[in-house]
Structures are given as structure tokens and as C-alpha cells.
């Protein structure tokens, strides 16, 4: 059989060449275009300013696209990254951190600590809504004020004079049950605990505050009575505890009964709420007699980590 030779006519050659070059052109275009696209991403532009991939991921955790874009006109913001890499960084507080740092010339860590605890605000300046869902861990202080209609549930009357001096009082049942356990164990070890203050109704506090304000002005009333709703006793979860032989605010801090309470109260769900050295956080001078019920697990955690309720809620509970 005669072999057939493939003979291509000229126009066919042109078509073939056209296809080959056309393909090359398309591939090159796609490559260039892809490069162009990559170089147009925010990530690429941030890396051009000096941010590493890890840092870009950190930024993306907190910033939306518009905020990321706003970083492009500046040089790399090392401060911002140090903030974001701090384990206690709260993004919504960022501007307050900056203001606090500027006004107080502190470092980033201090700014984060103080602002997270609201300490950049004056007392009562910027009240935060109380989180009632926290139940036994509810936070009440000079930033978190209870609503005027707040009344704790499950209040009981304590009338047995064995347990208090002065008048009888109301307190939440769960708190009193826990207290009686503590009372019995303390008694067995030779400490006769005595309560002298417990539930403080909002309305009574309000009356006292208004009277002080009318007589001596707001500053005096704020400092000496405190705004209504700012007293932890209004939650029904706090007890002022003294002991036989140490019934005053002068003698109790020096007593063995206080030493016992300090080391043991958490086992029953109580914390020493206003410890020495943490006044700047609690907004209260040290009160070795003021105990707050939070439940055994929380009290133990707070005790073991040497925390205040403020620190516990800000740094551990909110995580
Ligand atoms: Zn108290």
C-alpha cells in the first residue's frame, strides 16, 4: 500500500501557529493576572509594610476589611500587635487603652489591666449594666450599680440571737445555709462568729444617700454612703462577720478568728471581698469582716489565685 504523506496547505500552518501562540499568550496573561490579584490583596499589602503572616492573622481576628485597609497608609503598628497579643486584650477597649496610656504614661499591660477593670473611669462616671445572670457571682461596685427595683429572691429572716448582735436581718437562704456550716466548723475550732450586717434594701440605702447629700453635698454622700445600688449588701449575698472578743473593725482584723476566716471561708463558698492591697480594684478600703458568698468552686478558685471578684470575672469568667 502506498504511504500517504501528510501534506498541509499554507493556511493550515497559519492556523496551527496561531493556536500555539494564542495558548501561550493566554497562559501568560493568566499568570500575570493572578500575580496582580495576589498583590492586590490586603494580606499582600500588609506584608509589604512588614507584617508577618502570623501578625496578619492576629489583625484579621479583630479587624474588619475597612479597618485593615486603614492600616495600609501607616507604617507597621508594633503597639497594636503588642496589644492584640496580650491574653487579656479586649478589642472594644482599644481606644480606652490608648487614652489611658497617654494620660497615665503606663505600659500596655497596665493599661489593659486598668481599663478592663474600668479603672480609667471615675467612680459612678460610667455605670455598666449589672449582669444578673451571674447569679451568685453577680458583680456590684462603684461601676456596676443595681437597678432601683432590685430585690433578691429567697430572702429569709434570721432571728436567732445566737448568730448576731444588734438587730436581726435578712439574707438569701443559700447563703445562710452555707454560713451555718461555716459557723459550726468555726465553733468547733474555738471561734464564735457573729454577724452584724447582711441584706441592705435599695430603698434604705437610697434614703441614707439622699439624707447625706442634702446635708453635705454629693461628694460627701458619694464618699461616705456610696450611691444607691453600689452596695454589695443589697444583693443579699454579703455578710459582715465578726467574732466573740473581736467585735469591732479595729479588733477583728487582728484576731485569730479573722485568720481562720481568711484561710477557710472559701471552703463554704465565701470570699474576703475587700482584701488589703486590692483597694484600687474593688474601690473599697480593706474590710476583713466583709464576706461575699459566690459558691464553693468560685470561692476556691478566687482564693487559690489570690483574686478579687472583679479580676475573676474580667479575666477568667469572660473567657
Ligand atoms: Zn459589709
Short mmCIF file of C-alpha atoms and ligand atoms in Angstrom, two decimals:
data_model
loop_
_atom_site.label_atom_id
_atom_site.label_comp_id
_atom_site.label_asym_id
_atom_site.label_seq_id
_atom_site.Cartn_x
_atom_site.Cartn_y
_atom_site.Cartn_z
CA UNK A 1 0.00 0.00 0.00
CA UNK A 2 1.27 3.41 -0.83
CA UNK A 3 2.11 5.52 2.16
CA UNK A 4 0.09 8.66 2.41
CA UNK A 5 2.15 11.71 3.19
CA UNK A 6 0.63 14.34 5.31
CA UNK A 7 0.65 17.44 3.30
CA UNK A 8 -0.53 20.60 4.93
CA UNK A 9 -1.55 23.54 3.00
CA UNK A 10 -0.27 27.01 3.96
CA UNK A 11 -3.46 28.31 5.63
CA UNK A 12 -3.43 25.30 7.95
CA UNK A 13 0.12 26.19 9.12
CA UNK A 14 -1.07 29.66 9.91
CA UNK A 15 -3.92 28.31 11.98
CA UNK A 16 -1.62 25.99 13.91
CA UNK A 17 0.86 28.77 14.69
CA UNK A 18 -1.97 30.98 15.68
CA UNK A 19 -3.29 28.38 18.14
CA UNK A 20 0.15 27.79 19.68
CA UNK A 21 0.93 31.46 20.20
CA UNK A 22 -2.60 32.16 21.31
CA UNK A 23 -2.33 29.48 24.01
CA UNK A 24 1.00 30.87 25.22
CA UNK A 25 -0.49 34.33 25.34
CA UNK A 26 -3.50 33.19 27.40
CA UNK A 27 -1.32 31.28 29.88
CA UNK A 28 0.99 34.27 30.32
CA UNK A 29 -1.94 36.60 30.77
CA UNK A 30 -3.46 34.38 33.44
CA UNK A 31 -0.17 34.19 35.29
CA UNK A 32 0.31 37.93 35.22
CA UNK A 33 -3.27 38.48 36.22
CA UNK A 34 -3.02 36.05 39.14
CA UNK A 35 0.10 37.83 40.34
CA UNK A 36 -1.68 41.14 40.01
CA UNK A 37 -4.64 39.80 42.00
CA UNK A 38 -2.37 38.42 44.75
CA UNK A 39 -0.55 41.71 45.00
CA UNK A 40 -3.83 43.50 45.33
CA UNK A 41 -4.97 41.62 48.44
CA UNK A 42 -4.85 43.34 51.81
CA UNK A 43 -2.71 40.49 53.11
CA UNK A 44 -0.06 41.15 50.46
CA UNK A 45 -0.11 44.89 51.05
CA UNK A 46 0.20 44.37 54.81
CA UNK A 47 3.13 42.04 54.24
CA UNK A 48 4.72 44.78 52.11
CA UNK A 49 4.63 47.10 55.15
CA UNK A 50 6.32 44.41 57.23
CA UNK A 51 3.59 42.39 58.92
CA UNK A 52 4.33 38.67 59.10
CA UNK A 53 1.70 36.06 58.22
CA UNK A 54 1.13 35.33 61.89
CA UNK A 55 0.67 39.02 62.64
CA UNK A 56 -1.74 39.40 59.74
CA UNK A 57 -3.81 36.55 61.16
CA UNK A 58 -3.87 38.29 64.53
CA UNK A 59 -5.00 41.52 62.89
CA UNK A 60 -7.70 39.68 60.95
CA UNK A 61 -9.04 38.26 64.22
CA UNK A 62 -10.01 41.74 65.39
CA UNK A 63 -10.21 43.98 62.34
CA UNK A 64 -12.72 44.03 59.53
CA UNK A 65 -11.68 44.84 55.97
CA UNK A 66 -12.10 48.59 56.29
CA UNK A 67 -10.04 48.64 59.48
CA UNK A 68 -7.35 46.51 57.89
CA UNK A 69 -7.24 48.93 54.95
CA UNK A 70 -6.80 51.83 57.34
CA UNK A 71 -3.51 50.27 58.41
CA UNK A 72 -2.11 50.49 54.91
CA UNK A 73 -1.41 54.22 54.95
CA UNK A 74 0.72 53.91 58.07
CA UNK A 75 3.93 52.14 58.87
CA UNK A 76 3.76 48.89 60.81
CA UNK A 77 1.98 49.41 64.14
CA UNK A 78 4.04 47.46 66.69
CA UNK A 79 1.95 48.79 69.59
CA UNK A 80 -1.25 47.47 68.13
CA UNK A 81 0.25 44.00 67.81
CA UNK A 82 1.53 44.04 71.36
CA UNK A 83 -1.98 44.91 72.49
CA UNK A 84 -3.58 42.19 70.42
CA UNK A 85 -1.10 39.58 71.56
CA UNK A 86 -1.81 40.27 75.23
CA UNK A 87 -4.01 37.46 76.53
CA UNK A 88 -6.32 39.93 78.26
CA UNK A 89 -6.81 42.23 75.25
CA UNK A 90 -10.44 43.25 74.72
CA UNK A 91 -10.83 44.79 71.30
CA UNK A 92 -13.71 47.11 72.17
CA UNK A 93 -11.50 48.70 74.84
CA UNK A 94 -8.68 49.58 72.43
CA UNK A 95 -9.25 53.33 72.27
CA UNK A 96 -9.61 53.50 76.03
CA UNK A 97 -6.27 51.68 76.40
CA UNK A 98 -4.60 54.30 74.24
CA UNK A 99 -6.15 57.19 76.14
CA UNK A 100 -5.23 55.62 79.47
CA UNK A 101 -1.64 55.07 78.37
CA UNK A 102 -1.31 58.61 77.16
CA UNK A 103 -2.83 60.18 80.24
CA UNK A 104 -1.01 58.00 82.76
CA UNK A 105 2.18 57.20 80.86
CA UNK A 106 1.85 53.50 81.60
CA UNK A 107 2.86 50.43 79.67
CA UNK A 108 0.49 48.33 77.60
CA UNK A 109 -0.01 45.65 80.23
CA UNK A 110 -1.01 48.15 82.91
CA UNK A 111 -3.33 49.94 80.51
CA UNK A 112 -5.09 46.67 79.67
CA UNK A 113 -5.42 45.68 83.32
CA UNK A 114 -6.78 49.03 84.48
CA UNK A 115 -9.15 49.63 81.60
CA UNK A 116 -10.54 46.09 81.69
CA UNK A 117 -11.46 46.75 85.31
CA UNK A 118 -12.98 50.12 84.34
CA UNK A 119 -10.41 51.95 86.43
CA UNK A 120 -9.96 54.55 83.69
CA UNK A 121 -13.35 55.91 84.74
CA UNK A 122 -14.12 57.91 87.84
CA UNK A 123 -16.44 56.15 90.27
CA UNK A 124 -20.07 56.36 89.13
CA UNK A 125 -18.98 58.17 85.93
CA UNK A 126 -19.88 55.40 83.52
CA UNK A 127 -22.21 52.87 85.14
CA UNK A 128 -22.16 49.47 83.49
CA UNK A 129 -25.26 47.31 83.43
CA UNK A 130 -25.24 44.65 86.14
CA UNK A 131 -25.26 41.13 84.75
CA UNK A 132 -27.99 39.50 86.80
CA UNK A 133 -27.42 36.18 85.02
CA UNK A 134 -24.22 35.80 87.02
CA UNK A 135 -26.45 34.91 89.98
CA UNK A 136 -24.17 34.15 92.96
CA UNK A 137 -21.24 35.73 91.11
CA UNK A 138 -23.07 38.99 90.45
CA UNK A 139 -20.74 41.98 90.46
CA UNK A 140 -21.77 45.14 92.27
CA UNK A 141 -19.35 48.00 92.87
CA UNK A 142 -18.90 51.68 92.02
CA UNK A 143 -19.17 50.87 88.30
CA UNK A 144 -21.86 48.21 88.41
CA UNK A 145 -24.95 49.58 90.16
CA UNK A 146 -28.05 47.52 90.88
CA UNK A 147 -31.38 48.75 89.48
CA UNK A 148 -33.63 50.56 91.94
CA UNK A 149 -36.27 47.82 91.85
CA UNK A 150 -33.81 45.04 92.57
CA UNK A 151 -34.81 42.69 95.38
CA UNK A 152 -33.04 39.36 95.79
CA UNK A 153 -35.20 36.27 95.82
CA UNK A 154 -35.21 33.66 98.60
CA UNK A 155 -34.53 36.11 101.42
CA UNK A 156 -35.05 34.68 104.87
CA UNK A 157 -35.25 36.34 108.28
CA UNK A 158 -32.54 35.46 110.76
CA UNK A 159 -33.92 35.97 114.24
CA UNK A 160 -31.85 33.60 116.40
CA UNK A 161 -29.77 35.89 118.57
CA UNK A 162 -27.11 33.22 118.84
CA UNK A 163 -25.80 34.35 115.45
CA UNK A 164 -25.82 38.13 115.51
CA UNK A 165 -25.57 41.20 117.58
CA UNK A 166 -27.66 44.27 117.03
CA UNK A 167 -30.83 43.61 115.09
CA UNK A 168 -31.90 40.53 113.22
CA UNK A 169 -31.52 40.61 109.47
CA UNK A 170 -32.47 39.17 106.12
CA UNK A 171 -30.15 37.20 103.86
CA UNK A 172 -30.50 34.75 101.00
CA UNK A 173 -31.31 31.24 102.18
CA UNK A 174 -28.46 29.58 100.26
CA UNK A 175 -26.01 31.99 101.84
CA UNK A 176 -27.29 31.37 105.32
CA UNK A 177 -27.18 27.58 104.92
CA UNK A 178 -23.54 27.86 103.81
CA UNK A 179 -22.81 30.24 106.66
CA UNK A 180 -24.25 27.86 109.26
CA UNK A 181 -21.91 25.12 108.03
CA UNK A 182 -19.03 27.51 108.43
CA UNK A 183 -20.29 28.70 111.79
CA UNK A 184 -20.39 25.15 113.14
CA UNK A 185 -16.87 24.31 111.97
CA UNK A 186 -15.51 27.60 113.30
CA UNK A 187 -17.25 26.99 116.62
CA UNK A 188 -15.76 23.51 116.85
CA UNK A 189 -12.34 25.12 116.50
CA UNK A 190 -12.98 27.70 119.17
CA UNK A 191 -14.18 30.68 117.12
CA UNK A 192 -17.58 32.13 117.87
CA UNK A 193 -18.58 34.02 114.74
CA UNK A 194 -21.09 36.85 114.96
CA UNK A 195 -22.81 38.61 112.09
CA UNK A 196 -23.78 42.24 112.41
CA UNK A 197 -24.91 43.19 108.93
CA UNK A 198 -26.42 41.39 105.95
CA UNK A 199 -29.11 42.40 103.44
CA UNK A 200 -29.40 46.14 102.82
CA UNK A 201 -32.52 47.09 100.83
CA UNK A 202 -32.01 49.51 97.95
CA UNK A 203 -34.68 51.85 99.30
CA UNK A 204 -32.96 52.16 102.67
CA UNK A 205 -29.63 52.85 101.05
CA UNK A 206 -31.28 55.46 98.85
CA UNK A 207 -32.78 57.20 101.88
CA UNK A 208 -29.41 57.29 103.63
CA UNK A 209 -27.72 58.59 100.49
CA UNK A 210 -30.24 61.35 99.90
CA UNK A 211 -30.04 62.45 103.52
CA UNK A 212 -26.25 62.69 103.36
CA UNK A 213 -26.45 64.50 100.05
CA UNK A 214 -28.99 67.04 101.35
CA UNK A 215 -26.88 67.72 104.41
CA UNK A 216 -23.36 67.64 103.00
CA UNK A 217 -23.47 67.50 99.21
CA UNK A 218 -22.89 64.87 96.54
CA UNK A 219 -19.15 64.44 97.01
CA UNK A 220 -19.61 63.74 100.70
CA UNK A 221 -22.52 61.37 100.07
CA UNK A 222 -20.58 59.52 97.34
CA UNK A 223 -17.56 59.04 99.55
CA UNK A 224 -19.30 58.22 102.81
CA UNK A 225 -22.52 56.47 101.87
CA UNK A 226 -21.99 55.46 98.26
CA UNK A 227 -24.59 55.65 95.52
CA UNK A 228 -27.70 53.51 95.94
CA UNK A 229 -27.25 50.21 94.13
CA UNK A 230 -23.47 50.18 94.65
CA UNK A 231 -23.57 48.30 97.95
CA UNK A 232 -22.99 44.58 97.76
CA UNK A 233 -25.19 44.05 100.79
CA UNK A 234 -28.15 44.89 98.56
CA UNK A 235 -27.62 41.57 96.75
CA UNK A 236 -28.38 39.58 99.92
CA UNK A 237 -25.11 37.71 99.31
CA UNK A 238 -22.86 39.59 101.72
CA UNK A 239 -22.30 39.26 105.45
CA UNK A 240 -20.26 41.34 107.85
CA UNK A 241 -18.75 38.77 110.16
CA UNK A 242 -17.06 39.45 113.47
CA UNK A 243 -16.28 37.18 116.40
CA UNK A 244 -16.73 36.99 120.14
CA UNK A 245 -13.92 39.00 121.67
CA UNK A 246 -13.31 40.83 118.37
CA UNK A 247 -16.47 42.74 117.65
CA UNK A 248 -15.12 45.95 116.18
CA UNK A 249 -13.50 46.93 112.91
CA UNK A 250 -10.34 47.66 114.92
CA UNK A 251 -10.07 44.42 116.90
CA UNK A 252 -11.36 41.98 114.29
CA UNK A 253 -8.55 42.40 111.72
CA UNK A 254 -6.08 41.49 114.48
CA UNK A 255 -8.00 38.46 115.71
CA UNK A 256 -7.39 34.74 115.24
CA UNK A 257 -10.99 34.43 114.11
CA UNK A 258 -10.12 36.61 111.10
CA UNK A 259 -7.08 34.46 110.35
CA UNK A 260 -9.33 31.40 110.42
CA UNK A 261 -11.93 33.00 108.15
CA UNK A 262 -9.28 34.19 105.71
CA UNK A 263 -7.97 30.66 105.28
CA UNK A 264 -11.24 28.74 105.44
CA UNK A 265 -14.16 30.84 104.21
CA UNK A 266 -13.75 29.62 100.60
CA UNK A 267 -14.47 26.04 101.67
CA UNK A 268 -18.01 27.20 102.40
CA UNK A 269 -18.39 29.43 99.34
CA UNK A 270 -17.32 32.79 100.81
CA UNK A 271 -14.57 35.17 99.76
CA UNK A 272 -12.97 38.03 101.64
CA UNK A 273 -14.36 40.62 99.27
CA UNK A 274 -12.24 43.71 100.01
CA UNK A 275 -8.72 42.49 100.75
CA UNK A 276 -5.76 44.62 101.63
CA UNK A 277 -3.69 45.66 98.62
CA UNK A 278 -6.59 45.39 96.17
CA UNK A 279 -8.33 48.61 97.14
CA UNK A 280 -7.57 50.14 93.75
CA UNK A 281 -9.57 47.37 92.11
CA UNK A 282 -12.50 46.97 94.49
CA UNK A 283 -12.85 50.69 95.18
CA UNK A 284 -13.19 49.84 98.87
CA UNK A 285 -10.76 50.15 101.72
CA UNK A 286 -9.83 46.77 103.20
CA UNK A 287 -12.67 45.21 105.19
CA UNK A 288 -11.55 41.99 106.82
CA UNK A 289 -15.10 41.43 108.10
CA UNK A 290 -16.97 41.65 104.80
CA UNK A 291 -17.56 38.23 103.21
CA UNK A 292 -19.33 37.58 100.00
CA UNK A 293 -20.98 34.33 99.02
CA UNK A 294 -20.10 33.17 95.48
CA UNK A 295 -20.36 29.37 95.82
CA UNK A 296 -17.64 26.90 96.76
CA UNK A 297 -16.00 26.35 93.34
CA UNK A 298 -15.70 30.04 92.52
CA UNK A 299 -14.62 30.96 96.05
CA UNK A 300 -11.93 28.29 95.95
CA UNK A 301 -10.63 29.48 92.58
CA UNK A 302 -10.57 33.08 93.75
CA UNK A 303 -8.82 32.12 97.00
CA UNK A 304 -6.22 29.92 95.32
CA UNK A 305 -5.38 32.54 92.71
CA UNK A 306 -5.46 35.49 95.09
CA UNK A 307 -8.05 37.35 93.04
CA UNK A 308 -10.84 39.82 93.61
CA UNK A 309 -14.28 39.15 92.17
CA UNK A 310 -13.58 41.90 89.62
CA UNK A 311 -10.43 40.18 88.38
CA UNK A 312 -12.06 36.76 88.34
CA UNK A 313 -14.96 37.96 86.20
CA UNK A 314 -12.83 40.03 83.84
CA UNK A 315 -10.03 37.57 83.24
CA UNK A 316 -11.44 34.11 83.79
CA UNK A 317 -15.21 34.17 83.58
CA UNK A 318 -15.41 36.18 80.38
CA UNK A 319 -13.08 33.78 78.55
ZN1 LIG B 1 -20.10 44.64 104.51
#
